[in-house]
Amino acid sequence: MKFSLGCHLGYEVTTPTTMILNIEAMRLDRQQVQSESLIISPFVEAEPHWAIESGNLYRRLVLEPGEYTIDYRAEIDLVASREDPAGIAEMPVSRIPLEVLPYLYPSRYCQSDLLARFAWREFGEIGTGHDRMTAICNWIYQHVDYLSGSSDSATSAYDTFSQRAGVCRDFAHLGITFARALGIPARFISSYAWQLVPQDFHAVFEAYLGGRWYLFDATRLAPLDSIVRIGMGRDAADTAFATFYGSVVPQPKSVWIEPVDGAADPAREWTTEAVSVVGG
């Protein structure tokens, strides 16, 4: 499927500030960037840095006091891979590639060590592999309320588990936490997501199964095969769309993603059918 997407960000900078930006679509085998533009007004150099471990593209902006707008636009060719979940198994830790092991450890927002006992009691006897991950997503969807304003930048998976409310970021953190507690590497994904209402940046997660990364979304707010990845990391701390070192006042932002030339079925919805989408 082909998508046109982008975002418009505005900021009033009140003191000299350094911004780290992460809003551009990733370049992956199954996610081809056909064209893109990044316009910062007034012009400021956007120093790029590609993180070796993740492939994330960060840009550093040094801003003097004043008003700024940031406009990003891109056209993406997205190719999803559908597989039979019954054939997607877990891997023993002894066979997991060493470069994947960091996604097995507890992290700032995903305290898998604190929820391990619950995870094993709740999901330990529910199949393995993709079936177990589906059970995790089903549990989160059924037991955690999607409630705007119920969390903030300090909310962790343990907090979400206790409060039973959160937004997409919190749903992803909790899914990652349960997976890691069960010995399944998992990582956080920031994205553009078609049919998300209201439109915004969206958070989902991937689990490492059978030697590949598979996409999951416990919120069920967007079709899995329309997720355009922006960044990936151990948790949201690695993928924030904007991080500031200074003082700024954010203005209302806009985010969008639309199919190009009717490339996608406008009636498509999130489904519980056996569909897997492989990461890059």
PDB file of C-alpha atoms in Angstrom:
ATOM      1  CA  MET A   1       0.000   0.000   0.000  1.00  0.00           C
ATOM      2  CA  LYS A   2       1.103   3.534  -0.697  1.00  0.00           C
ATOM      3  CA  PHE A   3       0.546   6.295   1.834  1.00  0.00           C
ATOM      4  CA  SER A   4       0.977  10.052   1.979  1.00  0.00           C
ATOM      5  CA  LEU A   5       1.748  11.232   5.501  1.00  0.00           C
ATOM      6  CA  GLY A   6       3.211  14.006   7.536  1.00  0.00           C
ATOM      7  CA  CYS A   7       2.977  16.314  10.494  1.00  0.00           C
ATOM      8  CA  HIS A   8       2.988  20.005  11.362  1.00  0.00           C
ATOM      9  CA  LEU A   9       4.589  21.085  14.643  1.00  0.00           C
ATOM     10  CA  GLY A  10       4.801  24.543  16.142  1.00  0.00           C
ATOM     11  CA  TYR A  11       6.811  25.869  19.077  1.00  0.00           C
ATOM     12  CA  GLU A  12       7.405  29.127  20.895  1.00  0.00           C
ATOM     13  CA  VAL A  13      10.959  28.988  22.197  1.00  0.00           C
ATOM     14  CA  THR A  14      11.509  31.175  25.251  1.00  0.00           C
ATOM     15  CA  THR A  15      15.189  30.429  26.030  1.00  0.00           C
ATOM     16  CA  PRO A  16      18.052  29.049  23.891  1.00  0.00           C
ATOM     17  CA  THR A  17      17.009  25.440  23.349  1.00  0.00           C
ATOM     18  CA  THR A  18      18.327  22.282  21.730  1.00  0.00           C
ATOM     19  CA  MET A  19      15.651  20.024  20.208  1.00  0.00           C
ATOM     20  CA  ILE A  20      16.086  16.372  19.262  1.00  0.00           C
ATOM     21  CA  LEU A  21      13.536  15.506  16.567  1.00  0.00           C
ATOM     22  CA  ASN A  22      12.374  12.014  15.505  1.00  0.00           C
ATOM     23  CA  ILE A  23       9.440  12.307  13.070  1.00  0.00           C
ATOM     24  CA  GLU A  24      10.714  10.909   9.755  1.00  0.00           C
ATOM     25  CA  ALA A  25       9.631   7.523   8.419  1.00  0.00           C
ATOM     26  CA  MET A  26      12.227   4.786   8.789  1.00  0.00           C
ATOM     27  CA  ARG A  27      13.877   3.234   5.742  1.00  0.00           C
ATOM     28  CA  LEU A  28      13.216  -0.507   5.881  1.00  0.00           C
ATOM     29  CA  ASP A  29      13.067  -3.363   3.395  1.00  0.00           C
ATOM     30  CA  ARG A  30       9.266  -3.398   3.574  1.00  0.00           C
ATOM     31  CA  GLN A  31       8.874   0.339   4.098  1.00  0.00           C
ATOM     32  CA  GLN A  32      10.262   2.285   1.168  1.00  0.00           C
ATOM     33  CA  VAL A  33      10.384   6.096   1.339  1.00  0.00           C
ATOM     34  CA  GLN A  34       9.484   7.263  -2.172  1.00  0.00           C
ATOM     35  CA  SER A  35       9.800  10.993  -1.434  1.00  0.00           C
ATOM     36  CA  GLU A  36       9.961  13.275   1.579  1.00  0.00           C
ATOM     37  CA  SER A  37      10.607  16.834   2.698  1.00  0.00           C
ATOM     38  CA  LEU A  38      11.394  18.516   5.996  1.00  0.00           C
ATOM     39  CA  ILE A  39      10.889  22.283   6.222  1.00  0.00           C
ATOM     40  CA  ILE A  40      11.800  24.275   9.332  1.00  0.00           C
ATOM     41  CA  SER A  41      10.705  27.914   9.431  1.00  0.00           C
ATOM     42  CA  PRO A  42      12.589  30.107  10.039  1.00  0.00           C
ATOM     43  CA  PHE A  43      15.407  27.981   8.625  1.00  0.00           C
ATOM     44  CA  VAL A  44      17.547  26.137  11.155  1.00  0.00           C
ATOM     45  CA  GLU A  45      20.110  23.484  10.318  1.00  0.00           C
ATOM     46  CA  ALA A  46      18.800  20.030  11.237  1.00  0.00           C
ATOM     47  CA  GLU A  47      21.890  17.963  12.036  1.00  0.00           C
ATOM     48  CA  PRO A  48      21.129  14.263  11.296  1.00  0.00           C
ATOM     49  CA  HIS A  49      22.192  11.204  13.274  1.00  0.00           C
ATOM     50  CA  TRP A  50      21.285   7.611  12.386  1.00  0.00           C
ATOM     51  CA  ALA A  51      21.385   5.429  15.494  1.00  0.00           C
ATOM     52  CA  ILE A  52      23.372   2.294  14.633  1.00  0.00           C
ATOM     53  CA  GLU A  53      21.502   0.010  17.020  1.00  0.00           C
ATOM     54  CA  SER A  54      17.992   0.957  15.868  1.00  0.00           C
ATOM     55  CA  GLY A  55      18.188   2.788  12.556  1.00  0.00           C
ATOM     56  CA  ASN A  56      16.290   5.734  14.038  1.00  0.00           C
ATOM     57  CA  LEU A  57      16.941   9.081  12.397  1.00  0.00           C
ATOM     58  CA  TYR A  58      17.353  11.836  14.978  1.00  0.00           C
ATOM     59  CA  ARG A  59      17.861  15.483  14.060  1.00  0.00           C
ATOM     60  CA  ARG A  60      19.391  18.062  16.366  1.00  0.00           C
ATOM     61  CA  LEU A  61      18.139  21.640  16.112  1.00  0.00           C
ATOM     62  CA  VAL A  62      19.707  24.528  18.034  1.00  0.00           C
ATOM     63  CA  LEU A  63      16.987  27.156  18.507  1.00  0.00           C
ATOM     64  CA  GLU A  64      17.181  30.752  19.645  1.00  0.00           C
ATOM     65  CA  PRO A  65      14.115  32.381  21.266  1.00  0.00           C
ATOM     66  CA  GLY A  66      11.287  32.879  18.800  1.00  0.00           C
ATOM     67  CA  GLU A  67       8.485  31.033  17.002  1.00  0.00           C
ATOM     68  CA  TYR A  68       9.179  27.991  14.820  1.00  0.00           C
ATOM     69  CA  THR A  69       7.190  25.621  12.646  1.00  0.00           C
ATOM     70  CA  ILE A  70       8.281  22.181  11.430  1.00  0.00           C
ATOM     71  CA  ASP A  71       6.599  20.520   8.447  1.00  0.00           C
ATOM     72  CA  TYR A  72       7.345  16.941   7.375  1.00  0.00           C
ATOM     73  CA  ARG A  73       5.770  15.209   4.369  1.00  0.00           C
ATOM     74  CA  ALA A  74       6.487  11.842   2.781  1.00  0.00           C
ATOM     75  CA  GLU A  75       5.135   9.205   0.436  1.00  0.00           C
ATOM     76  CA  ILE A  76       5.674   5.639   1.597  1.00  0.00           C
ATOM     77  CA  ASP A  77       5.366   2.271  -0.131  1.00  0.00           C
ATOM     78  CA  LEU A  78       4.452  -0.209   2.610  1.00  0.00           C
ATOM     79  CA  VAL A  79       4.521  -3.973   2.011  1.00  0.00           C
ATOM     80  CA  ALA A  80       3.079  -6.147   4.786  1.00  0.00           C
ATOM     81  CA  SER A  81       3.859  -9.838   5.123  1.00  0.00           C
ATOM     82  CA  ARG A  82       0.984 -12.055   6.258  1.00  0.00           C
ATOM     83  CA  GLU A  83       1.738 -15.416   7.819  1.00  0.00           C
ATOM     84  CA  ASP A  84      -0.047 -18.192   9.664  1.00  0.00           C
ATOM     85  CA  PRO A  85       0.389 -17.374  13.374  1.00  0.00           C
ATOM     86  CA  ALA A  86       0.253 -21.088  14.240  1.00  0.00           C
ATOM     87  CA  GLY A  87       3.692 -21.487  12.709  1.00  0.00           C
ATOM     88  CA  ILE A  88       5.325 -18.579  14.558  1.00  0.00           C
ATOM     89  CA  ALA A  89       7.119 -19.920  17.623  1.00  0.00           C
ATOM     90  CA  GLU A  90       9.143 -18.450  20.442  1.00  0.00           C
ATOM     91  CA  MET A  91      12.918 -18.811  20.518  1.00  0.00           C
ATOM     92  CA  PRO A  92      14.844 -20.030  23.570  1.00  0.00           C
ATOM     93  CA  VAL A  93      17.123 -17.360  24.992  1.00  0.00           C
ATOM     94  CA  SER A  94      20.107 -19.545  24.076  1.00  0.00           C
ATOM     95  CA  ARG A  95      19.297 -18.993  20.370  1.00  0.00           C
ATOM     96  CA  ILE A  96      18.279 -15.327  20.413  1.00  0.00           C
ATOM     97  CA  PRO A  97      20.873 -13.203  18.542  1.00  0.00           C
ATOM     98  CA  LEU A  98      23.064 -11.238  20.914  1.00  0.00           C
ATOM     99  CA  GLU A  99      22.058  -7.932  19.328  1.00  0.00           C
ATOM    100  CA  VAL A 100      18.415  -8.663  20.250  1.00  0.00           C
ATOM    101  CA  LEU A 101      19.092  -9.420  23.939  1.00  0.00           C
ATOM    102  CA  PRO A 102      18.784  -5.767  25.117  1.00  0.00           C
ATOM    103  CA  TYR A 103      15.081  -5.985  24.218  1.00  0.00           C
ATOM    104  CA  LEU A 104      14.718  -8.772  26.765  1.00  0.00           C
ATOM    105  CA  TYR A 105      15.838  -6.719  29.772  1.00  0.00           C
ATOM    106  CA  PRO A 106      13.734  -4.454  32.017  1.00  0.00           C
ATOM    107  CA  SER A 107      13.879  -0.773  31.058  1.00  0.00           C
ATOM    108  CA  ARG A 108      12.760   2.560  32.484  1.00  0.00           C
ATOM    109  CA  TYR A 109       9.106   2.242  31.424  1.00  0.00           C
ATOM    110  CA  CYS A 110       8.914  -1.556  31.102  1.00  0.00           C
ATOM    111  CA  GLN A 111       9.683  -3.122  34.492  1.00  0.00           C
ATOM    112  CA  SER A 112       9.314  -6.725  33.410  1.00  0.00           C
ATOM    113  CA  ASP A 113      10.988  -7.926  36.611  1.00  0.00           C
ATOM    114  CA  LEU A 114       8.155  -6.431  38.696  1.00  0.00           C
ATOM    115  CA  LEU A 115       5.379  -8.094  36.681  1.00  0.00           C
ATOM    116  CA  ALA A 116       7.021 -11.457  35.959  1.00  0.00           C
ATOM    117  CA  ARG A 117       5.019 -13.402  38.537  1.00  0.00           C
ATOM    118  CA  PHE A 118       1.700 -12.121  37.172  1.00  0.00           C
ATOM    119  CA  ALA A 119       2.773 -12.667  33.559  1.00  0.00           C
ATOM    120  CA  TRP A 120       3.688 -16.297  34.134  1.00  0.00           C
ATOM    121  CA  ARG A 121       0.516 -16.974  36.124  1.00  0.00           C
ATOM    122  CA  GLU A 122      -1.725 -15.329  33.510  1.00  0.00           C
ATOM    123  CA  PHE A 123       0.002 -16.293  30.247  1.00  0.00           C
ATOM    124  CA  GLY A 124       2.421 -19.089  31.115  1.00  0.00           C
ATOM    125  CA  GLU A 125       0.034 -21.865  30.078  1.00  0.00           C
ATOM    126  CA  ILE A 126      -1.450 -20.131  27.011  1.00  0.00           C
ATOM    127  CA  GLY A 127       0.294 -21.642  24.007  1.00  0.00           C
ATOM    128  CA  THR A 128       3.589 -20.186  22.862  1.00  0.00           C
ATOM    129  CA  GLY A 129       4.832 -17.772  20.262  1.00  0.00           C
ATOM    130  CA  HIS A 130       2.298 -15.682  18.377  1.00  0.00           C
ATOM    131  CA  ASP A 131      -0.627 -17.241  20.247  1.00  0.00           C
ATOM    132  CA  ARG A 132       0.800 -16.102  23.576  1.00  0.00           C
ATOM    133  CA  MET A 133       1.414 -12.588  22.260  1.00  0.00           C
ATOM    134  CA  THR A 134      -2.164 -12.435  20.987  1.00  0.00           C
ATOM    135  CA  ALA A 135      -3.374 -13.484  24.449  1.00  0.00           C
ATOM    136  CA  ILE A 136      -1.315 -10.655  25.983  1.00  0.00           C
ATOM    137  CA  CYS A 137      -2.867  -8.095  23.611  1.00  0.00           C
ATOM    138  CA  ASN A 138      -6.354  -9.460  24.286  1.00  0.00           C
ATOM    139  CA  TRP A 139      -5.845  -9.197  28.051  1.00  0.00           C
ATOM    140  CA  ILE A 140      -4.652  -5.567  27.794  1.00  0.00           C
ATOM    141  CA  TYR A 141      -7.549  -4.638  25.517  1.00  0.00           C
ATOM    142  CA  GLN A 142     -10.081  -6.223  27.896  1.00  0.00           C
ATOM    143  CA  HIS A 143      -8.625  -5.056  31.232  1.00  0.00           C
ATOM    144  CA  VAL A 144      -7.105  -1.608  30.554  1.00  0.00           C
ATOM    145  CA  ASP A 145      -9.316   1.350  29.650  1.00  0.00           C
ATOM    146  CA  TYR A 146      -8.122   3.545  26.790  1.00  0.00           C
ATOM    147  CA  LEU A 147      -8.541   6.925  28.473  1.00  0.00           C
ATOM    148  CA  SER A 148      -6.996  10.160  27.205  1.00  0.00           C
ATOM    149  CA  GLY A 149      -5.314  12.165  29.932  1.00  0.00           C
ATOM    150  CA  SER A 150      -5.008   9.197  32.278  1.00  0.00           C
ATOM    151  CA  SER A 151      -1.211   9.090  32.079  1.00  0.00           C
ATOM    152  CA  ASP A 152       1.795  11.347  31.545  1.00  0.00           C
ATOM    153  CA  SER A 153       5.438  11.139  30.534  1.00  0.00           C
ATOM    154  CA  ALA A 154       6.357   9.505  33.852  1.00  0.00           C
ATOM    155  CA  THR A 155       3.782   6.684  33.656  1.00  0.00           C
ATOM    156  CA  SER A 156       5.355   3.231  33.503  1.00  0.00           C
ATOM    157  CA  ALA A 157       3.937  -0.175  32.629  1.00  0.00           C
ATOM    158  CA  TYR A 158       3.678  -0.980  36.331  1.00  0.00           C
ATOM    159  CA  ASP A 159       1.600   2.183  36.839  1.00  0.00           C
ATOM    160  CA  THR A 160      -0.670   1.254  33.927  1.00  0.00           C
ATOM    161  CA  PHE A 161      -1.103  -2.258  35.290  1.00  0.00           C
ATOM    162  CA  SER A 162      -2.082  -0.822  38.689  1.00  0.00           C
ATOM    163  CA  GLN A 163      -4.383   1.924  37.402  1.00  0.00           C
ATOM    164  CA  ARG A 164      -5.866  -0.115  34.537  1.00  0.00           C
ATOM    165  CA  ALA A 165      -6.031   2.957  32.268  1.00  0.00           C
ATOM    166  CA  GLY A 166      -3.772   4.574  29.699  1.00  0.00           C
ATOM    167  CA  VAL A 167      -3.205   5.600  26.080  1.00  0.00           C
ATOM    168  CA  CYS A 168      -1.405   3.879  23.199  1.00  0.00           C
ATOM    169  CA  ARG A 169       2.038   4.516  24.714  1.00  0.00           C
ATOM    170  CA  ASP A 170       0.954   2.788  27.920  1.00  0.00           C
ATOM    171  CA  PHE A 171      -0.672  -0.142  26.102  1.00  0.00           C
ATOM    172  CA  ALA A 172       2.572  -0.707  24.202  1.00  0.00           C
ATOM    173  CA  HIS A 173       4.693  -0.500  27.355  1.00  0.00           C
ATOM    174  CA  LEU A 174       2.516  -3.049  29.119  1.00  0.00           C
ATOM    175  CA  GLY A 175       2.621  -5.453  26.160  1.00  0.00           C
ATOM    176  CA  ILE A 176       6.418  -5.153  26.015  1.00  0.00           C
ATOM    177  CA  THR A 177       6.670  -5.734  29.757  1.00  0.00           C
ATOM    178  CA  PHE A 178       4.600  -8.919  29.732  1.00  0.00           C
ATOM    179  CA  ALA A 179       6.522 -10.263  26.723  1.00  0.00           C
ATOM    180  CA  ARG A 180       9.928  -9.656  28.305  1.00  0.00           C
ATOM    181  CA  ALA A 181       8.769 -11.188  31.564  1.00  0.00           C
ATOM    182  CA  LEU A 182       8.009 -14.375  29.592  1.00  0.00           C
ATOM    183  CA  GLY A 183      11.408 -14.413  27.876  1.00  0.00           C
ATOM    184  CA  ILE A 184      10.241 -12.852  24.588  1.00  0.00           C
ATOM    185  CA  PRO A 185      12.247  -9.842  23.346  1.00  0.00           C
ATOM    186  CA  ALA A 186       9.996  -6.861  22.623  1.00  0.00           C
ATOM    187  CA  ARG A 187      10.548  -3.290  21.498  1.00  0.00           C
ATOM    188  CA  PHE A 188       8.602  -0.023  21.331  1.00  0.00           C
ATOM    189  CA  ILE A 189       7.536   1.413  17.949  1.00  0.00           C
ATOM    190  CA  SER A 190       6.452   4.991  17.231  1.00  0.00           C
ATOM    191  CA  SER A 191       4.455   5.371  14.041  1.00  0.00           C
ATOM    192  CA  TYR A 192       2.016   7.039  11.699  1.00  0.00           C
ATOM    193  CA  ALA A 193      -1.180   4.957  11.703  1.00  0.00           C
ATOM    194  CA  TRP A 194      -3.934   5.115   9.114  1.00  0.00           C
ATOM    195  CA  GLN A 195      -7.537   5.268  10.419  1.00  0.00           C
ATOM    196  CA  LEU A 196      -6.396   6.390  13.879  1.00  0.00           C
ATOM    197  CA  VAL A 197      -9.073   8.714  15.313  1.00  0.00           C
ATOM    198  CA  PRO A 198      -8.181  11.389  16.204  1.00  0.00           C
ATOM    199  CA  GLN A 199      -5.004  11.403  14.149  1.00  0.00           C
ATOM    200  CA  ASP A 200      -1.765  11.634  16.144  1.00  0.00           C
ATOM    201  CA  PHE A 201       1.517   9.817  16.458  1.00  0.00           C
ATOM    202  CA  HIS A 202       0.742   6.226  17.470  1.00  0.00           C
ATOM    203  CA  ALA A 203       2.604   3.727  19.669  1.00  0.00           C
ATOM    204  CA  VAL A 204       2.641  -0.025  19.045  1.00  0.00           C
ATOM    205  CA  PHE A 205       5.212  -2.736  19.734  1.00  0.00           C
ATOM    206  CA  GLU A 206       7.056  -5.642  18.147  1.00  0.00           C
ATOM    207  CA  ALA A 207       7.951  -9.056  19.560  1.00  0.00           C
ATOM    208  CA  TYR A 208      10.845 -11.209  18.365  1.00  0.00           C
ATOM    209  CA  LEU A 209       9.498 -14.620  17.373  1.00  0.00           C
ATOM    210  CA  GLY A 210      10.958 -17.305  15.143  1.00  0.00           C
ATOM    211  CA  GLY A 211      13.923 -15.134  14.247  1.00  0.00           C
ATOM    212  CA  ARG A 212      11.906 -12.090  13.056  1.00  0.00           C
ATOM    213  CA  TRP A 213      10.090  -9.076  14.483  1.00  0.00           C
ATOM    214  CA  TYR A 214       6.272  -9.135  14.451  1.00  0.00           C
ATOM    215  CA  LEU A 215       3.995  -6.172  15.032  1.00  0.00           C
ATOM    216  CA  PHE A 216       1.289  -5.988  17.736  1.00  0.00           C
ATOM    217  CA  ASP A 217      -1.162  -3.300  18.859  1.00  0.00           C
ATOM    218  CA  ALA A 218      -3.234  -3.919  21.986  1.00  0.00           C
ATOM    219  CA  THR A 219      -5.314  -0.771  21.381  1.00  0.00           C
ATOM    220  CA  ARG A 220      -6.901  -2.126  18.153  1.00  0.00           C
ATOM    221  CA  LEU A 221      -7.161   1.459  16.905  1.00  0.00           C
ATOM    222  CA  ALA A 222      -5.539   1.024  13.475  1.00  0.00           C
ATOM    223  CA  PRO A 223      -4.971  -1.775  10.929  1.00  0.00           C
ATOM    224  CA  LEU A 224      -1.626  -3.446  11.545  1.00  0.00           C
ATOM    225  CA  ASP A 225      -0.724  -3.397   7.866  1.00  0.00           C
ATOM    226  CA  SER A 226      -1.037   0.400   7.739  1.00  0.00           C
ATOM    227  CA  ILE A 227       1.518   1.149  10.471  1.00  0.00           C
ATOM    228  CA  VAL A 228       4.398   3.290   9.165  1.00  0.00           C
ATOM    229  CA  ARG A 229       7.320   3.077  11.559  1.00  0.00           C
ATOM    230  CA  ILE A 230       9.112   6.242  12.701  1.00  0.00           C
ATOM    231  CA  GLY A 231      11.359   4.923  15.447  1.00  0.00           C
ATOM    232  CA  MET A 232      12.041   1.902  17.604  1.00  0.00           C
ATOM    233  CA  GLY A 233      13.650   1.394  20.985  1.00  0.00           C
ATOM    234  CA  ARG A 234      13.525  -0.298  24.357  1.00  0.00           C
ATOM    235  CA  ASP A 235      10.656   2.011  25.359  1.00  0.00           C
ATOM    236  CA  ALA A 236       9.245   5.483  24.651  1.00  0.00           C
ATOM    237  CA  ALA A 237      12.378   7.190  25.965  1.00  0.00           C
ATOM    238  CA  ASP A 238      14.168   6.144  22.751  1.00  0.00           C
ATOM    239  CA  THR A 239      11.473   7.293  20.324  1.00  0.00           C
ATOM    240  CA  ALA A 240      10.008  10.627  21.491  1.00  0.00           C
ATOM    241  CA  PHE A 241       9.030  12.716  18.460  1.00  0.00           C
ATOM    242  CA  ALA A 242      10.564  15.813  20.109  1.00  0.00           C
ATOM    243  CA  THR A 243      12.852  16.152  23.129  1.00  0.00           C
ATOM    244  CA  PHE A 244      13.841  19.585  24.440  1.00  0.00           C
ATOM    245  CA  TYR A 245      16.784  20.886  26.422  1.00  0.00           C
ATOM    246  CA  GLY A 246      15.603  24.393  27.191  1.00  0.00           C
ATOM    247  CA  SER A 247      12.233  26.101  27.515  1.00  0.00           C
ATOM    248  CA  VAL A 248       9.495  25.890  24.867  1.00  0.00           C
ATOM    249  CA  VAL A 249       5.729  26.268  24.620  1.00  0.00           C
ATOM    250  CA  PRO A 250       4.304  23.669  22.180  1.00  0.00           C
ATOM    251  CA  GLN A 251       1.528  24.793  19.828  1.00  0.00           C
ATOM    252  CA  PRO A 252      -1.269  22.480  18.624  1.00  0.00           C
ATOM    253  CA  LYS A 253       0.156  19.854  16.247  1.00  0.00           C
ATOM    254  CA  SER A 254      -1.378  18.033  13.318  1.00  0.00           C
ATOM    255  CA  VAL A 255      -0.521  14.523  12.085  1.00  0.00           C
ATOM    256  CA  TRP A 256      -1.970  12.783   9.027  1.00  0.00           C
ATOM    257  CA  ILE A 257      -1.695   9.680   6.876  1.00  0.00           C
ATOM    258  CA  GLU A 258      -3.851   8.838   3.850  1.00  0.00           C
ATOM    259  CA  PRO A 259      -3.769   6.152   1.156  1.00  0.00           C
ATOM    260  CA  VAL A 260      -2.500   7.310  -2.239  1.00  0.00           C
ATOM    261  CA  ASP A 261      -4.768   6.863  -5.278  1.00  0.00           C
ATOM    262  CA  GLY A 262      -7.169   4.543  -3.512  1.00  0.00           C
ATOM    263  CA  ALA A 263      -4.355   2.098  -2.710  1.00  0.00           C
ATOM    264  CA  ALA A 264      -6.084   0.998   0.482  1.00  0.00           C
ATOM    265  CA  ASP A 265      -9.599  -0.192   1.224  1.00  0.00           C
ATOM    266  CA  PRO A 266     -11.366   2.658   3.110  1.00  0.00           C
ATOM    267  CA  ALA A 267     -13.521   0.099   4.922  1.00  0.00           C
ATOM    268  CA  ARG A 268     -10.552  -1.817   6.377  1.00  0.00           C
ATOM    269  CA  GLU A 269     -10.632  -2.083  10.164  1.00  0.00           C
ATOM    270  CA  TRP A 270      -8.564  -3.668  12.884  1.00  0.00           C
ATOM    271  CA  THR A 271      -9.258  -7.393  12.975  1.00  0.00           C
ATOM    272  CA  THR A 272      -8.664 -10.322  15.292  1.00  0.00           C
ATOM    273  CA  GLU A 273      -8.027 -12.595  12.299  1.00  0.00           C
ATOM    274  CA  ALA A 274      -4.750 -14.484  12.014  1.00  0.00           C
ATOM    275  CA  VAL A 275      -2.671 -11.717  10.437  1.00  0.00           C
ATOM    276  CA  SER A 276       0.985 -11.062  11.163  1.00  0.00           C
ATOM    277  CA  VAL A 277       2.932  -8.083   9.925  1.00  0.00           C
ATOM    278  CA  VAL A 278       6.675  -8.484   9.822  1.00  0.00           C
ATOM    279  CA  GLY A 279       8.940  -5.637  10.795  1.00  0.00           C
ATOM    280  CA  GLY A 280      11.823  -4.455   8.638  1.00  0.00           C
TER     281      GLY A 280
END
